[in-house]
Coordinates of C-alpha atoms and ligand atoms in Angstrom, one line a residue:
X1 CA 0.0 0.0 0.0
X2 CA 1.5 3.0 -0.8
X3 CA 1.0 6.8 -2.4
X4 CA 3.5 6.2 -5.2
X5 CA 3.6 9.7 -7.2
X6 CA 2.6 13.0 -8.4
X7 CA 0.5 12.0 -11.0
X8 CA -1.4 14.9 -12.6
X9 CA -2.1 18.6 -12.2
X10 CA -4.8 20.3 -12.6
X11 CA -4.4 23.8 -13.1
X12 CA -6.4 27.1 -14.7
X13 CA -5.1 29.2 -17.8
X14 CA -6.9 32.7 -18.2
X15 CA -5.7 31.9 -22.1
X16 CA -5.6 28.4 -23.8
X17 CA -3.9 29.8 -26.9
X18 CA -1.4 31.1 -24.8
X19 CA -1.3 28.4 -22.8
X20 CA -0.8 26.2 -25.9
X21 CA 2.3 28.1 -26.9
X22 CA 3.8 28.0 -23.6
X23 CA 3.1 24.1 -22.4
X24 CA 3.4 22.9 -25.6
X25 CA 5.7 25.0 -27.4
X26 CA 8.3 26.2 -25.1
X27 CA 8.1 23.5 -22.6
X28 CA 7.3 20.6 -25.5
X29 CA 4.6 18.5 -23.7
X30 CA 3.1 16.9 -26.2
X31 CA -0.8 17.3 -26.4
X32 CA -2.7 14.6 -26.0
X33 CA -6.5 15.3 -25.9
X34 CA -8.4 18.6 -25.9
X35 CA -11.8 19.3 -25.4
X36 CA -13.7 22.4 -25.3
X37 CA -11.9 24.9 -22.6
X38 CA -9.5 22.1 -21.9
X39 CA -5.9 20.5 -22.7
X40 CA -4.5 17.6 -21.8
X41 CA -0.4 17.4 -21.7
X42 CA 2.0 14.7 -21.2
X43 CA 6.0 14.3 -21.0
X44 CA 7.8 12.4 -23.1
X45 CA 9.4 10.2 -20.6
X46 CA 6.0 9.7 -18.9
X47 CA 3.8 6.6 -19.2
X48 CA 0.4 7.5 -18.1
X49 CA -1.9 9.0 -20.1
X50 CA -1.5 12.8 -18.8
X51 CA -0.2 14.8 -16.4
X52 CA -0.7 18.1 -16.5
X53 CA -4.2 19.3 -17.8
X54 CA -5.7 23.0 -18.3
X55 CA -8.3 24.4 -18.0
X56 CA -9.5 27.9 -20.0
X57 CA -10.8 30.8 -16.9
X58 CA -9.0 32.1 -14.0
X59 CA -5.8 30.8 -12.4
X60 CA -4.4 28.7 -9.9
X61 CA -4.8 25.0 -8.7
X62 CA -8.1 23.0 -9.4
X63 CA -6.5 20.1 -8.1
X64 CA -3.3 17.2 -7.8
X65 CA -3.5 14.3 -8.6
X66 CA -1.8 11.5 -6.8
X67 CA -1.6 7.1 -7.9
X68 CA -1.2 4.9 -5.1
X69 CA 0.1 1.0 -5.4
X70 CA -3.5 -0.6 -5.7
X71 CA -6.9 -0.7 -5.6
X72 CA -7.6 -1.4 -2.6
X73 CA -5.6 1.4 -1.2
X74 CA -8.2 3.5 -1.7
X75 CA -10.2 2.5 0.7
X76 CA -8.2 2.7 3.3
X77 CA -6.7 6.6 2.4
X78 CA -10.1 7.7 2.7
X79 CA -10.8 6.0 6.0
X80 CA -7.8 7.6 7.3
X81 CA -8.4 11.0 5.6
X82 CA -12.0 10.7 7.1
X83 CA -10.5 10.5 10.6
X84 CA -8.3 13.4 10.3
X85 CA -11.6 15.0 9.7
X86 CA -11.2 16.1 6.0
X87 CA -14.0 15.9 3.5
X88 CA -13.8 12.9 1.3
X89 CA -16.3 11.7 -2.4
X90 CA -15.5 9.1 -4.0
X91 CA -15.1 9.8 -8.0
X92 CA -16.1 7.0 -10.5
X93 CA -14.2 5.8 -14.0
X94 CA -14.2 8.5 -16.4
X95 CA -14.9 11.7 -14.0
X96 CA -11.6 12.5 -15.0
X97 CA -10.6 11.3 -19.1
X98 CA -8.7 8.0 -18.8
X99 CA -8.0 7.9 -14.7
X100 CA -10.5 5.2 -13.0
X101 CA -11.9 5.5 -9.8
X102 CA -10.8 7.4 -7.3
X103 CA -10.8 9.4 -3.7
X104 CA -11.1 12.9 -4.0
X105 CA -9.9 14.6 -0.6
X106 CA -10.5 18.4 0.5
X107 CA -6.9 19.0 2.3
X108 CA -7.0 20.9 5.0
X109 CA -5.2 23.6 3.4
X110 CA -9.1 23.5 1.3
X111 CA -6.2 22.0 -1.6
X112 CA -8.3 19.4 -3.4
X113 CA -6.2 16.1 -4.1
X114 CA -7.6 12.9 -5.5
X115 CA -6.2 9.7 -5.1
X116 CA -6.5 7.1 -8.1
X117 CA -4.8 3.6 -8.9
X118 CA -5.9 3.0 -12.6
X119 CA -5.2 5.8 -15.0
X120 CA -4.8 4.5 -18.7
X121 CA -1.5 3.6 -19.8
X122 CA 0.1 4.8 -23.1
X123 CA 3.8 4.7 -22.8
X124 CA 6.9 6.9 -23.1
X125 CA 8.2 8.2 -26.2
X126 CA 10.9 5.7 -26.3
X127 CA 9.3 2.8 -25.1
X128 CA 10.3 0.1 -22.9
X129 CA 12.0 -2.3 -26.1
X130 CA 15.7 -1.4 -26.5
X131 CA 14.3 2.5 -26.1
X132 CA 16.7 5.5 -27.2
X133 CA 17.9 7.9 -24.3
X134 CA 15.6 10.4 -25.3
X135 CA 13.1 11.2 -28.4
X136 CA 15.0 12.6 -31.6
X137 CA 12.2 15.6 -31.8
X138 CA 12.4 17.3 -29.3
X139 CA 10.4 20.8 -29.1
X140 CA 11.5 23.3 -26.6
X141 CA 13.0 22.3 -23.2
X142 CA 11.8 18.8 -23.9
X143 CA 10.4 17.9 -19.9
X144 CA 10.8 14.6 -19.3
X145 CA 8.4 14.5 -16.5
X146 CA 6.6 16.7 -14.0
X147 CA 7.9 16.2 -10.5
X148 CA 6.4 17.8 -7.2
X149 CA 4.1 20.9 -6.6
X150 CA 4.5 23.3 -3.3
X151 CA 1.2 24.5 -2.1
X152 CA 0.7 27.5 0.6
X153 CA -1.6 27.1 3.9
X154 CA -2.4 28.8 6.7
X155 CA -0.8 25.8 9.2
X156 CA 1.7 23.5 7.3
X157 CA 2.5 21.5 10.9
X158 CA -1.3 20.5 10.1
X159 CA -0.5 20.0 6.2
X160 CA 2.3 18.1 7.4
X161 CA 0.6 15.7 9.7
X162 CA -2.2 15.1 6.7
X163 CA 0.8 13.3 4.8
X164 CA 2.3 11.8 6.9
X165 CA -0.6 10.2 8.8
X166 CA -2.7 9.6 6.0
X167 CA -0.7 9.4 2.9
X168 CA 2.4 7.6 5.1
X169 CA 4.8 11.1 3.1
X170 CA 7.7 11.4 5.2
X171 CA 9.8 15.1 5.8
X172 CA 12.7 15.2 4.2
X173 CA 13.3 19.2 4.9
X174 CA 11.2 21.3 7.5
X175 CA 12.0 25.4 8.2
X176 CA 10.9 26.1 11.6
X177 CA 11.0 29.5 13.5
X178 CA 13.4 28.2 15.9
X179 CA 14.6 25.3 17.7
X180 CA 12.8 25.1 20.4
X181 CA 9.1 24.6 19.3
X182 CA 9.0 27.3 17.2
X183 CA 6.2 26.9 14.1
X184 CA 7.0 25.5 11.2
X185 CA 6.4 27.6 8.0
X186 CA 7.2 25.1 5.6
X187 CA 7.8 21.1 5.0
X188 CA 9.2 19.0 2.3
X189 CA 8.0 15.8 2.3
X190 CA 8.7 12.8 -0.2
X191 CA 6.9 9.3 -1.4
X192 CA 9.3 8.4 -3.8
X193 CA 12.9 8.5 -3.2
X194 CA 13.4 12.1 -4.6
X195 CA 13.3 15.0 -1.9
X196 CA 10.1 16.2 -2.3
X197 CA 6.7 14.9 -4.0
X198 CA 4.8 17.5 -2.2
X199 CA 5.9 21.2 -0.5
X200 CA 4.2 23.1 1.8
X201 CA 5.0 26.5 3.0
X202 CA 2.9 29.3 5.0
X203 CA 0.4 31.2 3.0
X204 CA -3.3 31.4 2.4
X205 CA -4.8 28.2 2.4
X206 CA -6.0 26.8 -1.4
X207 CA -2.9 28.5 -3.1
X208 CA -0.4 27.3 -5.7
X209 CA 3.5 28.9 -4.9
X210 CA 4.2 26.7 -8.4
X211 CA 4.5 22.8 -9.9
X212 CA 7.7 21.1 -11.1
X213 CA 9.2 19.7 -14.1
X214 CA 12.1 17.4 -13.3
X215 CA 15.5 17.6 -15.8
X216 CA 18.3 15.8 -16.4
X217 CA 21.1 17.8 -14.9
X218 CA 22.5 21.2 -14.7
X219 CA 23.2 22.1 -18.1
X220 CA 19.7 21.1 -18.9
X221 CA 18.4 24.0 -16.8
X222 CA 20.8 26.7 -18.4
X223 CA 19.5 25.1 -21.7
X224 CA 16.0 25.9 -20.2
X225 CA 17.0 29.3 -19.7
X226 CA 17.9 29.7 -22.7
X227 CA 14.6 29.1 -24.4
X228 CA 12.7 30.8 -22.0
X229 CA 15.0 34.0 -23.0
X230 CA 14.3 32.9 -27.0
X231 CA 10.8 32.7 -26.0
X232 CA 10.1 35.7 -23.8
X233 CA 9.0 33.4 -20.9
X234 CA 8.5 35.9 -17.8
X235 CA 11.7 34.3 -15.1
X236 CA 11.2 34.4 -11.6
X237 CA 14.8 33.5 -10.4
X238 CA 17.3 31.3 -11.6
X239 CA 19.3 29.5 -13.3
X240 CA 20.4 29.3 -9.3
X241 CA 20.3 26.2 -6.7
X242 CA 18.4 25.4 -3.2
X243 CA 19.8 25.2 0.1
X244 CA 16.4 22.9 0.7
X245 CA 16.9 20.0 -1.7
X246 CA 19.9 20.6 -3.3
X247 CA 18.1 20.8 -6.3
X248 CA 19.2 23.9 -9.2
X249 CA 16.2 25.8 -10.3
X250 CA 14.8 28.2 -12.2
X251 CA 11.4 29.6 -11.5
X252 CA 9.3 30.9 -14.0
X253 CA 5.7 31.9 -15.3
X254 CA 3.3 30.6 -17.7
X255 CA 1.5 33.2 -19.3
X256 CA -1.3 33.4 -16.9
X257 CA 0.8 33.7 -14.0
X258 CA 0.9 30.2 -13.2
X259 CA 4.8 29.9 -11.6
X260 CA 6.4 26.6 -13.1
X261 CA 9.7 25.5 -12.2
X262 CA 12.7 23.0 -13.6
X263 CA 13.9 21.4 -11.1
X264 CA 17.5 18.9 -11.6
X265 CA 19.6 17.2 -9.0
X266 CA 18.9 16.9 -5.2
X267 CA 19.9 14.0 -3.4
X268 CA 18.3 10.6 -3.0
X269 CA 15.8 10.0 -0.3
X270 CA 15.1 6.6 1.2
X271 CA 12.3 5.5 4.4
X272 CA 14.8 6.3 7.3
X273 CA 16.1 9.3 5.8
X274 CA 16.5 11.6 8.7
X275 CA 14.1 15.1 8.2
X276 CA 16.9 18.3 7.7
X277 CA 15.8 21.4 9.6
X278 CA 16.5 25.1 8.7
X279 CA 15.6 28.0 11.0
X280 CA 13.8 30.8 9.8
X281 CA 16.6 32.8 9.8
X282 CA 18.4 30.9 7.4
X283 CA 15.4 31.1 4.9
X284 CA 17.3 32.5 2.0
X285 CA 19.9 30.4 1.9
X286 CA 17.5 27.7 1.9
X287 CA 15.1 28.8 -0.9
X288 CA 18.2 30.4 -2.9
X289 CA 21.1 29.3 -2.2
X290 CA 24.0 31.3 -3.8
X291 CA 22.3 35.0 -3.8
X292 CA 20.7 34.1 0.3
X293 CA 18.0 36.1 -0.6
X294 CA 14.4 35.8 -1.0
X295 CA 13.2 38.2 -3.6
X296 CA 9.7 39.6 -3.0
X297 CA 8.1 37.2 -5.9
X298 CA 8.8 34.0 -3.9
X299 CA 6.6 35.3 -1.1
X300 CA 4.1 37.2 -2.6
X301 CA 3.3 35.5 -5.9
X302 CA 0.9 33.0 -5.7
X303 CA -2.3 31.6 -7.8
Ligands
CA401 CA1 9.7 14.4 -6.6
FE402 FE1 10.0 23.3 -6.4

């Protein structure tokens, strides 16, 4: 039993054309369905059927999508996510295209996150027969695959318990106020063995800081860079590493204000992998670690 990844998210566009240009031109997802006020994206090194779908009006997050192990898992989630006292439907085959039935959880950050175990398989680009490192065709940055999302709430301690207790995430990076039961204003926390699957940090509650595409290495990300200058993509920060995660980043906007990131490197993660704390004062260093300083975007800039 087991929440195995980020599967799919869910997001709003104010503009699909634009949209179209950006997800699928600049960051070469490769479209896979569309329907009115509606696109479906996938990576190329993805198997599943979609992961990151749009739709056209407003911004922001409508809602993440997580596959567990089985079946049966299911169940026993939403028992759990009952008893933590969040709001929990069940969703049947086909309320989302190609994913089968489900457990659709209010968070209690009001985040909506549904649990699934059958979503319809269609493969990577290369395959799984003798398969090529990476497609020939390329467009844009080429994302193999998106990666983790970090979401703002009110009280991440309680966002943090919600994993862990229900969804059995462990911490693999927590920033606390100070040392000696000081608050915690934000938590990384992992299901697979990269360092984070999910982020939380303070904020209003129901908001999306920004959602991750995971690249090979560090010349990837200046490559990145590179077509997001060619292309006029609006940069956040970066090309620039984390204190929290290791990873090398650069943050970035779709064109409806959506921040996106690439995200490379980081370090392995495994079930006894001991949680890494930061104190608030050391915040910069841990969001960016060269410049130490959190420009007023990271904090402020949210859909
Ligand atoms: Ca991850
Ligand atoms: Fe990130």
């Amino acid at each position: 039993m087991g929440v195995m990844r980020l599967g799919y998210v869910h997001a709003r566009v104010t503009d699909l054309a634009e949209a179209r240009s950006h997800y699928g031109d600049t960051l070469g997802m490769r479209l896979v369905h569309e329907e009115a006020g509606r696109l479906y994206y996938k990576a190329w090194d993805e198997y599943d059927h979609h992961s990151v779908v749009l739709d056209e009006g407003g911004v922001g997050l409508v809602k993440l999508g997580y596959k567990v192990e089985r079946p049966e898992d299911l169940a026993e989630f939403e028992k759990r996510a009952q008893a933590f006292g969040c709001l929990t439907e069940r969703m049947s085959k086909g309320d989302n295209l190609a994913v089968g039935d489900g457990v659709r959880i209010v968070l209690p950050s009001d985040h909506v996150l549904e649990l699934y175990a059958d979503i319809e398989v269609t493969g990577t680009e290369t395959g799984t027969l003798n398969p090529d490192p990476f497609p020939r065709h390329l467009v844009g940055v080429g994302v193999p695959r998106i990666d983790h999302a970090l979401i703002t709430a009110e009280d991440p301690a309680l966002s943090e318990r919600f994993f862990a207790e229900v969804l059995d995430f462990k911490v693999s990076e927590r920033v606390v106020t100070d040392l000696d039961g000081g608050d915690t204003i934000g938590t990384w926390m992992f299901c697979t063995n990269t360092p984070h699957d999910i982020a939380v940090i303070n904020g209003p509650n129901g908001k999306l800081h920004h959602f991750a595409y995971y690249l090979t290495d560090w010349n990837d990300i200046l490559h990145a860079g590179d077509l997001f200058a060619m292309d006029d993509v609006s940069v956040d920060i970066g090309p620039t590493r984390h204190g929290i995660t290791r990873g090398s980043t650069i943050y970035f906007f779709d064109p409806s204000g959506n921040r996106n990131e690439v995200f490379s490197g980081g370090y392995m993660t495994y079930p006894d992998f001991p949680t890494i704390t930061w104190t608030a004062d050391q915040l910069g260093k841990g969001i960016f670690y060269i410049s130490r300083e959190l420009n007023e975007r990271f904090t402020t800039v949210l859909t």
